[in-house]
Coordinates of C-alpha atoms and ligand atoms in Angstrom, one line a residue:
X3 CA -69.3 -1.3 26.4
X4 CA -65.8 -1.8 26.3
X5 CA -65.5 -0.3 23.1
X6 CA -67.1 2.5 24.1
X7 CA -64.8 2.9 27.7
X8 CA -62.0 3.1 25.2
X9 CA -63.1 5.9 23.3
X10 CA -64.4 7.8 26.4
X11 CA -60.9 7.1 27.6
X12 CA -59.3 8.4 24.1
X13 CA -61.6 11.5 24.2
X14 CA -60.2 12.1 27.8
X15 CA -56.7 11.5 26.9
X16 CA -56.5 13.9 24.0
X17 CA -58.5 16.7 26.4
X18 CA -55.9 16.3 28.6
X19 CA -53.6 16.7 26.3
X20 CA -54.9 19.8 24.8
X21 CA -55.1 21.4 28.1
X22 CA -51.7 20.6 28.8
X23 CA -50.4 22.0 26.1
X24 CA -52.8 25.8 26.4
X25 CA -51.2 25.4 29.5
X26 CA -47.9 25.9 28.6
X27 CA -48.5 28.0 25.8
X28 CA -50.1 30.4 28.3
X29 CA -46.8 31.0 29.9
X30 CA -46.3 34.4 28.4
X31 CA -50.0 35.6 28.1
X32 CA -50.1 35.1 32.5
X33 CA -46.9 37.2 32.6
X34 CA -48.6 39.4 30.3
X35 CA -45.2 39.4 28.3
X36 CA -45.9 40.2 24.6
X37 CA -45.2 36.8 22.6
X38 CA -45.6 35.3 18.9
X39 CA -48.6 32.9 18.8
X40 CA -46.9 29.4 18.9
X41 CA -48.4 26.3 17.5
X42 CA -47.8 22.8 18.5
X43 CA -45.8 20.6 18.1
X44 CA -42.7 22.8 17.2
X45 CA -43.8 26.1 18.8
X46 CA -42.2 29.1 16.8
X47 CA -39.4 27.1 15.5
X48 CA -41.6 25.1 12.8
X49 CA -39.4 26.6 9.8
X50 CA -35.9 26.0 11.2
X51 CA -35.4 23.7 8.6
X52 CA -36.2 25.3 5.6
X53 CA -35.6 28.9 6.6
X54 CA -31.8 30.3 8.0
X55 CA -31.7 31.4 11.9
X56 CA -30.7 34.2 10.3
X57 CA -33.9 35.2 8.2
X58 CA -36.2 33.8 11.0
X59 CA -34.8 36.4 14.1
X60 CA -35.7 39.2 11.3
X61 CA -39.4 38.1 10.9
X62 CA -39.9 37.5 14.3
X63 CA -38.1 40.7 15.2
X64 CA -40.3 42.9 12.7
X65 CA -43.4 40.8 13.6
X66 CA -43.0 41.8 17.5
X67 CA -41.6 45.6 16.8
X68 CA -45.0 47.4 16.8
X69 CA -45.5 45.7 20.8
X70 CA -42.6 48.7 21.5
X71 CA -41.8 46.4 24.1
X72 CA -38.0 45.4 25.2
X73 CA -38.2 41.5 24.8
X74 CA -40.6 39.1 23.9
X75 CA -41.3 35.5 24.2
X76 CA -41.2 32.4 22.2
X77 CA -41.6 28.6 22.4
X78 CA -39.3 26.0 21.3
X79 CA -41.5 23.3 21.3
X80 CA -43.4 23.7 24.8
X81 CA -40.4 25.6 25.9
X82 CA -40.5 29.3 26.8
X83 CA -38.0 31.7 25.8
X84 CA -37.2 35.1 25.8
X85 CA -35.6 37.2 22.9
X86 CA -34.2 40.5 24.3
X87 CA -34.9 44.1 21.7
X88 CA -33.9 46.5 23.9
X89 CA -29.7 47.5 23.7
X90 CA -29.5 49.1 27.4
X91 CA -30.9 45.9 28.6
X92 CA -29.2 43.4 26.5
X93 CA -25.9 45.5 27.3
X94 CA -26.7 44.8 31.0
X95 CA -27.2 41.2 30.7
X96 CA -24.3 40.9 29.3
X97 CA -22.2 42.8 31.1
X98 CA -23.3 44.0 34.5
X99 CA -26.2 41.2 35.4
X100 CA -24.0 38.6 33.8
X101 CA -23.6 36.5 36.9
X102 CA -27.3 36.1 36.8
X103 CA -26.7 34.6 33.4
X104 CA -23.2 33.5 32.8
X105 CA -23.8 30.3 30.5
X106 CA -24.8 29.5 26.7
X107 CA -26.5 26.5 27.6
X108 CA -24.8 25.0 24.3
X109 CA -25.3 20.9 24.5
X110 CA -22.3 19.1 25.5
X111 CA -21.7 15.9 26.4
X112 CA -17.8 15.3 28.6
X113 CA -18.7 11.4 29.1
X114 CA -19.5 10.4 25.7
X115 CA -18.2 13.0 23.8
X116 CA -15.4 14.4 25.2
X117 CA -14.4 16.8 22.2
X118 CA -17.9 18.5 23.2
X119 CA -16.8 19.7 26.6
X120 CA -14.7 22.6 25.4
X121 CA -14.8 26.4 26.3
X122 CA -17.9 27.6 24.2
X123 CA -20.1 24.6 25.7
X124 CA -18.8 24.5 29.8
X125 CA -20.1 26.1 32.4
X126 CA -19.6 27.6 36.2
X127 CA -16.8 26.9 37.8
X128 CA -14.8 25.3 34.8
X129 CA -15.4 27.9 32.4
X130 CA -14.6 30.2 34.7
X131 CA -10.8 28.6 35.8
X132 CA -10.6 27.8 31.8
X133 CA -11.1 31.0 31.0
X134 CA -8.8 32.8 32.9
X135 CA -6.2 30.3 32.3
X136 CA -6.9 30.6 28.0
X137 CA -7.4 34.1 28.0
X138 CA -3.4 35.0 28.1
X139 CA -3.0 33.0 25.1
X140 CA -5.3 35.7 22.8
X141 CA -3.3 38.8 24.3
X142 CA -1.4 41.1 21.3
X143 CA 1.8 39.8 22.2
X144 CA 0.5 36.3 21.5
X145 CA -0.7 37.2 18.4
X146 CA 2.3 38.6 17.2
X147 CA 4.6 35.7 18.4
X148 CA 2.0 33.6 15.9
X149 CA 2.1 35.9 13.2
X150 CA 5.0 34.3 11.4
X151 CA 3.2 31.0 10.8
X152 CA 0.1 32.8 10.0
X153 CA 2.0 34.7 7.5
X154 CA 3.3 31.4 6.4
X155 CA 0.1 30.3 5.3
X156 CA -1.0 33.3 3.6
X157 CA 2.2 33.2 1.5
X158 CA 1.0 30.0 0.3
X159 CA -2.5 30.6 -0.4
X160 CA -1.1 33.8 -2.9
X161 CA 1.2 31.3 -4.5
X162 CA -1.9 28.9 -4.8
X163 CA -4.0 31.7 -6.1
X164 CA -1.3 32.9 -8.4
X165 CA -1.2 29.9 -10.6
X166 CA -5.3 29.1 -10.0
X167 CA -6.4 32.3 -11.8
X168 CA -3.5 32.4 -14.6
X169 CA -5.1 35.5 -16.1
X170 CA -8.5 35.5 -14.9
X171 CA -10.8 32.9 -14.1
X172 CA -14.2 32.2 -12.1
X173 CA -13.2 31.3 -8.6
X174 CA -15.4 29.4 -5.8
X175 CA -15.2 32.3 -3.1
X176 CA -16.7 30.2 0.0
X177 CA -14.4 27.3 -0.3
X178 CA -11.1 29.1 -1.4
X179 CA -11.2 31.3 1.6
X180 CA -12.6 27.6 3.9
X181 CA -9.1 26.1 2.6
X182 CA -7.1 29.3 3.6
X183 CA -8.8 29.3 7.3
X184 CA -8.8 25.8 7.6
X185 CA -4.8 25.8 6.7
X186 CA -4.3 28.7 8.9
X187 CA -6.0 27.3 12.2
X188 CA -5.3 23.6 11.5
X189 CA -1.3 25.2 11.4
X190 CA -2.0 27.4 15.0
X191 CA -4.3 25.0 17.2
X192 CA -2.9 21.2 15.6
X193 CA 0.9 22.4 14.7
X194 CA -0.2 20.5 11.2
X195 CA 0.4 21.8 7.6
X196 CA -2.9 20.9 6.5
X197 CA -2.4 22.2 2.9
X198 CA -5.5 21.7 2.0
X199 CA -4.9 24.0 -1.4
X200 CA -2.4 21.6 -2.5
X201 CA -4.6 18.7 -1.4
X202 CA -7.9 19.2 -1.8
X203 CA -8.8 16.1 -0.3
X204 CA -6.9 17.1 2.8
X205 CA -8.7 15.1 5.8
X206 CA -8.1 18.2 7.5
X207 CA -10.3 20.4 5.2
X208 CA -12.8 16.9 4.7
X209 CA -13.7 16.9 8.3
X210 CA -13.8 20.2 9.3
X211 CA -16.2 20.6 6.4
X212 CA -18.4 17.6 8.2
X213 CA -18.5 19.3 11.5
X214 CA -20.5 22.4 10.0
X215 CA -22.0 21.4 7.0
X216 CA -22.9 18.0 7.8
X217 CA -23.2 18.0 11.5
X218 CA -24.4 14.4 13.4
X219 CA -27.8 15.8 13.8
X220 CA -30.4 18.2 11.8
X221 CA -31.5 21.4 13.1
X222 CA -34.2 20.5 14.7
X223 CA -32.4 18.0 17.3
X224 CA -29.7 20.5 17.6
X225 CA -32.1 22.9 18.7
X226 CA -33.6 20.7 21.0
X227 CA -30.4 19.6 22.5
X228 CA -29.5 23.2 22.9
X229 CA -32.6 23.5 25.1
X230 CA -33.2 20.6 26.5
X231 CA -29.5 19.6 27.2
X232 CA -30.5 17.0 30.0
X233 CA -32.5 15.2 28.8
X234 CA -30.4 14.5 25.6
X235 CA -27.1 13.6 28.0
X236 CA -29.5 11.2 30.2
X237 CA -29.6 9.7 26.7
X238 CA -26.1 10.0 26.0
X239 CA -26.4 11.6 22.9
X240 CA -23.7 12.8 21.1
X241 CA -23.1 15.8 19.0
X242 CA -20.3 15.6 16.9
X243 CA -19.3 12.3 14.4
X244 CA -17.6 9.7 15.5
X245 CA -14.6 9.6 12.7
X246 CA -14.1 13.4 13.3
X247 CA -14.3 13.6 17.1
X248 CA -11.8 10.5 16.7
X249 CA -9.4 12.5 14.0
X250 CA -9.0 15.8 15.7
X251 CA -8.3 13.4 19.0
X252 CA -6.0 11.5 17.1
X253 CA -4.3 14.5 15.9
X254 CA -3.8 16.1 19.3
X255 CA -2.4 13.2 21.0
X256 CA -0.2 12.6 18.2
X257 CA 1.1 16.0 18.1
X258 CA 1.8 16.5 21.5
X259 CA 3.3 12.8 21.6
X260 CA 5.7 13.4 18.9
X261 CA 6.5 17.3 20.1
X262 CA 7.6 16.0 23.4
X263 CA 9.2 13.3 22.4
X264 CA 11.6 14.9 19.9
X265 CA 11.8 18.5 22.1
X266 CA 9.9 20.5 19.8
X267 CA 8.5 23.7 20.5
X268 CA 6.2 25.4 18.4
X269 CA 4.4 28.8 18.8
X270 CA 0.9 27.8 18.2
X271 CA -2.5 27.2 20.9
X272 CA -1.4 23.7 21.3
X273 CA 1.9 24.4 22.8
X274 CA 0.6 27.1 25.2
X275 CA -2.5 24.3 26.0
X276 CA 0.5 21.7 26.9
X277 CA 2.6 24.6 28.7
X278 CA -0.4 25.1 31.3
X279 CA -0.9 21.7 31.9
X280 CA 3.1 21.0 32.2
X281 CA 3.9 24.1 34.5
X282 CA 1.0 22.2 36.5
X283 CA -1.1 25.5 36.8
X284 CA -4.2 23.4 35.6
X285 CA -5.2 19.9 35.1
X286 CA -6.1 19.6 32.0
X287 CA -6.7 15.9 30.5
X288 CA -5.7 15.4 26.9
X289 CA -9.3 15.1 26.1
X290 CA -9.7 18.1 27.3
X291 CA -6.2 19.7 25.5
X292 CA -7.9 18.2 22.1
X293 CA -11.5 19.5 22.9
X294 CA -10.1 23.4 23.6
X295 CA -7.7 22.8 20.3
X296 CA -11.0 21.4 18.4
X297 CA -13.2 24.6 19.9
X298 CA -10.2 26.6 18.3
X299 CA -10.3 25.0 15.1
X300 CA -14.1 25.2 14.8
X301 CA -15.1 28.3 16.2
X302 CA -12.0 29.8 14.1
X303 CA -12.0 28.5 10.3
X304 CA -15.8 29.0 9.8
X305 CA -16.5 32.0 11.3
X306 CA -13.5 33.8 9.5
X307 CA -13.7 32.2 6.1
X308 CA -17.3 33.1 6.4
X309 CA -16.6 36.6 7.0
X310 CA -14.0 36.8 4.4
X311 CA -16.5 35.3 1.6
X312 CA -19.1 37.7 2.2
X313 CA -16.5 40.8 2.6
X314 CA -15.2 40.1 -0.8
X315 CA -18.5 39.2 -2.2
X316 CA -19.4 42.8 -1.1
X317 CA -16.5 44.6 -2.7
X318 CA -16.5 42.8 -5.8
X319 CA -19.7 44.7 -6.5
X320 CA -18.4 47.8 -4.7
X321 CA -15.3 48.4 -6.8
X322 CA -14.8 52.0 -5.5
X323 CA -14.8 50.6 -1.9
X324 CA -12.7 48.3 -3.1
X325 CA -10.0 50.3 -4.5
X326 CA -10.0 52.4 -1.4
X327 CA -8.9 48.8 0.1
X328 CA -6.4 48.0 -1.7
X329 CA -5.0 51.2 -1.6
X330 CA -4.9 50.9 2.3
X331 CA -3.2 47.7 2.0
X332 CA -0.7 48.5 -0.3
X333 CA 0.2 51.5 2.0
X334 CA 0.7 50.0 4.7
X335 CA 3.0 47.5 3.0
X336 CA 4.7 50.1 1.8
X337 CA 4.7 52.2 5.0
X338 CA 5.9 48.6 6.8
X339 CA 8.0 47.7 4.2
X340 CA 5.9 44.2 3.7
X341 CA 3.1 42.2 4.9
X342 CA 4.5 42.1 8.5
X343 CA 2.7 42.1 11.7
X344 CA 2.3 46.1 12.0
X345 CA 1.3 46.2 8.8
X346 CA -1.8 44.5 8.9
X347 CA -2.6 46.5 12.3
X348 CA -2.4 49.5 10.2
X349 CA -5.5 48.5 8.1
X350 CA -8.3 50.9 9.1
X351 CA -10.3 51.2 6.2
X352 CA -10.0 47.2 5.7
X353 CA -10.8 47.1 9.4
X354 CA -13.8 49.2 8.4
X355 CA -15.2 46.6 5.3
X356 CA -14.2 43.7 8.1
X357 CA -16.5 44.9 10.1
X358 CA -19.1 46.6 8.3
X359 CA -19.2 42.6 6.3
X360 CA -19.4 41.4 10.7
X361 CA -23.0 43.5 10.5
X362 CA -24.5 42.3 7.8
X363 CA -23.1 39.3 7.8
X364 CA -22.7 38.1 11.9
X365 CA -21.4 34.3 11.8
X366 CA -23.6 34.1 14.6
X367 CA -27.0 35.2 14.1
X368 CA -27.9 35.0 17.8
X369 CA -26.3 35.0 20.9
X370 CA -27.5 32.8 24.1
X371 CA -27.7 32.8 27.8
X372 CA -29.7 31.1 30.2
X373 CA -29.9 32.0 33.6
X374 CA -28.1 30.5 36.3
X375 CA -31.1 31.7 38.9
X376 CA -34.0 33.7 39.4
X377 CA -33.4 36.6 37.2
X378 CA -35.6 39.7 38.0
X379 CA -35.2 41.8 34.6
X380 CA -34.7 45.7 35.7
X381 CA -37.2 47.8 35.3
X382 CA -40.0 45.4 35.2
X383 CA -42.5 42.8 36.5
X384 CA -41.2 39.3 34.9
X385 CA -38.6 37.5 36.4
X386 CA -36.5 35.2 34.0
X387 CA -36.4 31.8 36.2
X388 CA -33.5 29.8 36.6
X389 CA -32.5 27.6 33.6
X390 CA -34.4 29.3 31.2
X391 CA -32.8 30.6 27.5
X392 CA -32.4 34.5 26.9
X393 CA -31.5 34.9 22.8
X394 CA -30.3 38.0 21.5
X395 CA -31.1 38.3 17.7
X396 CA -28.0 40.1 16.8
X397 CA -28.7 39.6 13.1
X398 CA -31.6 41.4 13.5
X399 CA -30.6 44.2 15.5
X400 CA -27.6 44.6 12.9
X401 CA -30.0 44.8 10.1
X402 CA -32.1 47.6 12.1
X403 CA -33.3 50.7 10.1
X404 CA -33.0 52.6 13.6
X405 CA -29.2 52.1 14.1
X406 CA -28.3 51.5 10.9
X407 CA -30.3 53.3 8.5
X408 CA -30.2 51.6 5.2
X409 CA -30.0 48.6 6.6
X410 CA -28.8 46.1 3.9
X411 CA -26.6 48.6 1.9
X412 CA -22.9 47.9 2.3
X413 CA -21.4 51.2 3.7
X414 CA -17.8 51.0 5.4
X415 CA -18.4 54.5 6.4
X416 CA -20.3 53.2 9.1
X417 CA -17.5 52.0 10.7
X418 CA -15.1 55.3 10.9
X419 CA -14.2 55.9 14.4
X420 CA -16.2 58.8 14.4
X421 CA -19.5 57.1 13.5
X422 CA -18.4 54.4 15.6
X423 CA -18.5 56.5 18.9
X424 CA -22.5 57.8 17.6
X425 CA -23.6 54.3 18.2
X426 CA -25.0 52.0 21.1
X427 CA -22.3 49.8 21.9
X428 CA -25.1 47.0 22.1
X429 CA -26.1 47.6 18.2
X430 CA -22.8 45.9 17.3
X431 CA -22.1 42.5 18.6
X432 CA -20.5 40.3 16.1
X433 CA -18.2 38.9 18.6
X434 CA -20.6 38.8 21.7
X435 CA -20.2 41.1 24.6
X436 CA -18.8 40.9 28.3
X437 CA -17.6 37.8 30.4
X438 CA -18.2 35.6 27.5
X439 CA -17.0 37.3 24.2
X440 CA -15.4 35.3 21.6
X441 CA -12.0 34.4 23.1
X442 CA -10.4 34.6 19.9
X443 CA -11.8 38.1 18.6
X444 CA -7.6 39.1 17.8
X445 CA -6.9 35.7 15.9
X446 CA -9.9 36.1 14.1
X447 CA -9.6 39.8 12.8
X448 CA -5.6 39.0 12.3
X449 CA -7.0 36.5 10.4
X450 CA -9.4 38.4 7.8
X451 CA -7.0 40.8 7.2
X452 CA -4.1 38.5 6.3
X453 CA -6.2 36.9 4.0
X454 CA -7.9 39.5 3.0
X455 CA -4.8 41.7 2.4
X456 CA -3.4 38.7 0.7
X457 CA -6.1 38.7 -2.3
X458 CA -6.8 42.4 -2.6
X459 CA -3.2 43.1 -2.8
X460 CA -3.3 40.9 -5.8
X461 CA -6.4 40.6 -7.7
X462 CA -9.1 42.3 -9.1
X463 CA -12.8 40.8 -8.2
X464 CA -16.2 41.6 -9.8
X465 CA -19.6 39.6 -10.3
X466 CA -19.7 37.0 -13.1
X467 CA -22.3 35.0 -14.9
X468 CA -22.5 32.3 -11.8
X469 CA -22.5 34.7 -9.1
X470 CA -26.0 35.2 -7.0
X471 CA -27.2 38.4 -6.3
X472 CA -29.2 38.6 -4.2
X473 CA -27.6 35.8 -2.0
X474 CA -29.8 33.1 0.1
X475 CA -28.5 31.8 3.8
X476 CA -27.9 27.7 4.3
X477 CA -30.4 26.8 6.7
X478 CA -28.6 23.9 7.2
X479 CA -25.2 25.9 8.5
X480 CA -24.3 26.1 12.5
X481 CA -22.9 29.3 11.3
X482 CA -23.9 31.9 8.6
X483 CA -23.2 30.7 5.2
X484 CA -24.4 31.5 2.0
X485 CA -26.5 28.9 0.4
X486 CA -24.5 26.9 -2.3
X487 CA -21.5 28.0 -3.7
X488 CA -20.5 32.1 -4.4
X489 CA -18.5 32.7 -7.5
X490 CA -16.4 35.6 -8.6
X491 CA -14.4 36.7 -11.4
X492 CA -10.8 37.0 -10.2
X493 CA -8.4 38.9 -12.1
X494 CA -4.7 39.2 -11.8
X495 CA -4.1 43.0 -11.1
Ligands
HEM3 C1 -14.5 36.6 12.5 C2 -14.2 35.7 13.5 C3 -15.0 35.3 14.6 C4 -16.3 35.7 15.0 C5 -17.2 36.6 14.3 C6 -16.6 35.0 16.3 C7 -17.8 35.1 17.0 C8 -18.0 34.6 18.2 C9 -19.2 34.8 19.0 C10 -20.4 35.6 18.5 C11 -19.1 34.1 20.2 C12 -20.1 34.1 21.3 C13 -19.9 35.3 22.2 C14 -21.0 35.5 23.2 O1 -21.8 34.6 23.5 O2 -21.0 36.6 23.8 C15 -17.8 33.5 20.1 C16 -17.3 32.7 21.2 C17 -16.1 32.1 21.1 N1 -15.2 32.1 20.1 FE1 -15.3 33.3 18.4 N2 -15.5 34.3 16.6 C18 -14.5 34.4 15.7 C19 -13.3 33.9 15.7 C20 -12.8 33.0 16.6 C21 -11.5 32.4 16.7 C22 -10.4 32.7 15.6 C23 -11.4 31.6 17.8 C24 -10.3 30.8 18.3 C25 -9.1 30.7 17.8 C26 -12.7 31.7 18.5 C27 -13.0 31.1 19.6 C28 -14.1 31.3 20.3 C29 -14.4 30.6 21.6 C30 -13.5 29.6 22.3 C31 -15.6 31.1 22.1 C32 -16.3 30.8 23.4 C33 -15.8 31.8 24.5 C34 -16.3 31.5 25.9 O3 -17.4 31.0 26.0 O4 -15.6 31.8 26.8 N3 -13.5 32.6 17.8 N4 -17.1 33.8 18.9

């Protein structure tokens, strides 16, 4: 009898259960919101950890495209969420409507894991005063005040590359250009010569590395932190190691420690992060100085190496786009009279393979909001309710036959003023759009075509034995990486 309670209870249980879950998965089907079949437990993330965030948007983007509709929903888990299609309205949420939906909803944690709490992650009222505050520090005239120790670096990494490739050699692309970015925003957001060309084992170069390539957690509990960020601070989860969250601390304090004490002023991020705290126009802990410094350093290196390996993995099998390159650089050295701070301004045609590299190539594959309240979307019946995720595959749309047509051919063409002004301004979001674009768009471009302009002036590239074509996408990466290492042959001009 007993036995047989049990089952009949076990039976009951699991119905329940089942229920529960059609439940949920009938979110989208009751809104009568077009939506990929999910299946439990994962929803429609199942593959995140085999397959790139990259490579998924584009299936689920071509999967959905016959609906014709302008978004479509998903399930993380037993999570709805919607992923926005259509430019005029992702231009709108991002812009106009963005008060509905001014946060990323990225997982941060300010009481166990301070570094955490910086600029990308915050939200309301604190991203807001932070923002305005940080914002002065990305203006032109910033830039050019940092040029000189950018510069610095880049002088370096030729000499480093100079005696590397002798007279031609295979060269790892991805972690030649990390080292460069690494040395570069190590030297602007820490004040520290990282040299991590000279040292490979620079701690530096070792745990930035970490931070993206072997973060604390695997995708799967990142993406659930990302959408279930109570739950995992209730459990006071953290997200980032505890040796690098205490080196980049460490580092910080020290700097600013040692700069004060010995009066020395530095043009860099950390000396305008100390300036605002000192002239008292915000109260800014130094966990929070080393968080925004660490933001710098993170959202900075990989993003820009990353766009740097792809955009010469591109030209070495383009040599004609190539040339035309290097021929822009060298004239505007000559036109300068060096590699000086209006020089590199006067790049367009490596402005154009920069950012025809951002669309095929966008560090971020998506970008994410999630509503603040009740969002009703224009135009339509379904209200986006408070708290829930919006994600814009930007990958996708960059890879779109109807804005792009050739979609995966590398074209720097596309990216002439001319053809620039024929296009949505939603079809090109490398760096985000509105309220909440990347803070550092300047640095980062400054930073390509330094780097850039510092290899191309110098060397030849092509494809050798080791190099893979067609390239594969980590799926292990925060940001959009190519699976394993890239070679190239790298000749002395
Ligand atoms: C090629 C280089 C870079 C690319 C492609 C890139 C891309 C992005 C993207 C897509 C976002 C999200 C925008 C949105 O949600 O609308 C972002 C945000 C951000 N980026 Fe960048 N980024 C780059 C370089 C940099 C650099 C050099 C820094 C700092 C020195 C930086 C700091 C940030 C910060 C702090 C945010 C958060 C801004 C906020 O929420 O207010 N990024 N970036």
């Amino acid at each position: 009898m007993a036995l047989q309670l049990l089952v009949l209870l076990l039976i009951t249980v699991l119905l329940l259960g089942v229920l529960f879950v059609r439940r949920k998965y009938a979110y989208w089907a009751e809104r009568k919101v077009p939506y990929i079949e999910p299946r439990f437990p994962y929803g429609n993330f199942a593959d995140v950890d085999r397959k790139s965030q990259a490579d998924i948007s584009v299936e689920q983007c071509n999967q959905m495209r016959s609906t014709e509709s302008r978004f479509f929903g998903l399930f993380f888990f037993l999570q709805p969420l919607l992923v926005v299609t259509d430019l005029d309205l992702i231009k709108t949420i991002l812009i106009k409507d963005f008060n509905y939906l001014p946060d990323r909803g990225a997982y941060h944690n300010a009481r166990d894991d301070p570094l955490s709490a910086h600029l990308f992650a915050i939200e309301g009222n604190r991203w807001r005063s932070l923002r305005t505050r940080l914002t002065p520090t990305f203006t032109s005239g910033k830039m050019k005040m940092m040029f000189p120790t950018l510069r610095a670096v880049a002088d370096s990494f030729g000499e480093f590359l100079v005696g590397a490739v002798g007279a031609g050699t295979e060269l790892e692309i991805k972690d030649t250009m990390a080292r460069f970015t690494t040395d570069v925003i190590g030297s602007c957001a820490f004040g520290i010569e990282c040299n991590s060309f000279k040292n490979p084992d620079s701690e530096f170069r070792k745990f930035g590395q970490q931070v993206f390539d072997r973060p604390r957690h695997g995708t799967l509990v990142r993406l659930f932190l990302r959408i279930f960020p109570e739950v995992g601070q209730a459990l006071r989860v953290k997200s980032l190691r505890d040796e690098a969250s205490g080196f980049f601390f460490n580092i910080v304090k020290d700097t600013v420690t040692y700069r004060e004490k010995n009066g020395i002023e530095r043009k860099d991020f950390l000396s305008l992060l100390v300036e605002l705290r000192n002239t008292g126009e915000m109260h800014l802990a130094m966990e929070e100085i080393a968080a925004q410094s660490f933001i710098f350093f993170g959202a900075g290196f990989e993003t820009s190496s990353s766009n740097q390996t792809f955009c010469l993995y591109e030209l070495a099998q383009n040599q004609e786009y190539q040339e035309r390159a290097r021929s822009c650089v060298l004239e505007a050295v000559k036109k300068h009279g060096g590699l000086t701070y209006e020089a590199v301004c006067d790049m367009q045609y490596l402005d154009q393979c920069i950012n025809e590299t951002l669309r095929l190539y966008p560090p971020l594959p998506w970008l994410e909001r999630k509503a603040f309240e009740n969002y009703k979307i224009p135009d339509s019946n379904v209200t986006i309710p408070k708290g829930m995720k919006v994600l814009i595959p930007v990958f996708a749309i960059h890879r779109d036959e109807r804005y792009y047509p050739n979609p995966n051919r590398f074209d720097p063409n596309r990216f002439h003023p001319e053809e620039v002004g024929k296009r949505h301004l939603s079809s090109f979001l490398p760096f985000g759009e509105g309220p909440r674009v990347c803070i550092g768009l300047r640095f980062g471009m400054l930073q390509s075509r330094v780097g850039l302009a510092t290899i191309l002036s110098k060397f030849k590239l092509s494809l050798c034995p080791r190099s893979t074509v067609p390239l594969q996408y980590s799926s292990a990466s925060t940001v959009l990486q190519p699976k394993g290492a890239l070679w190239l042959k790298v000749e002395p001009l």
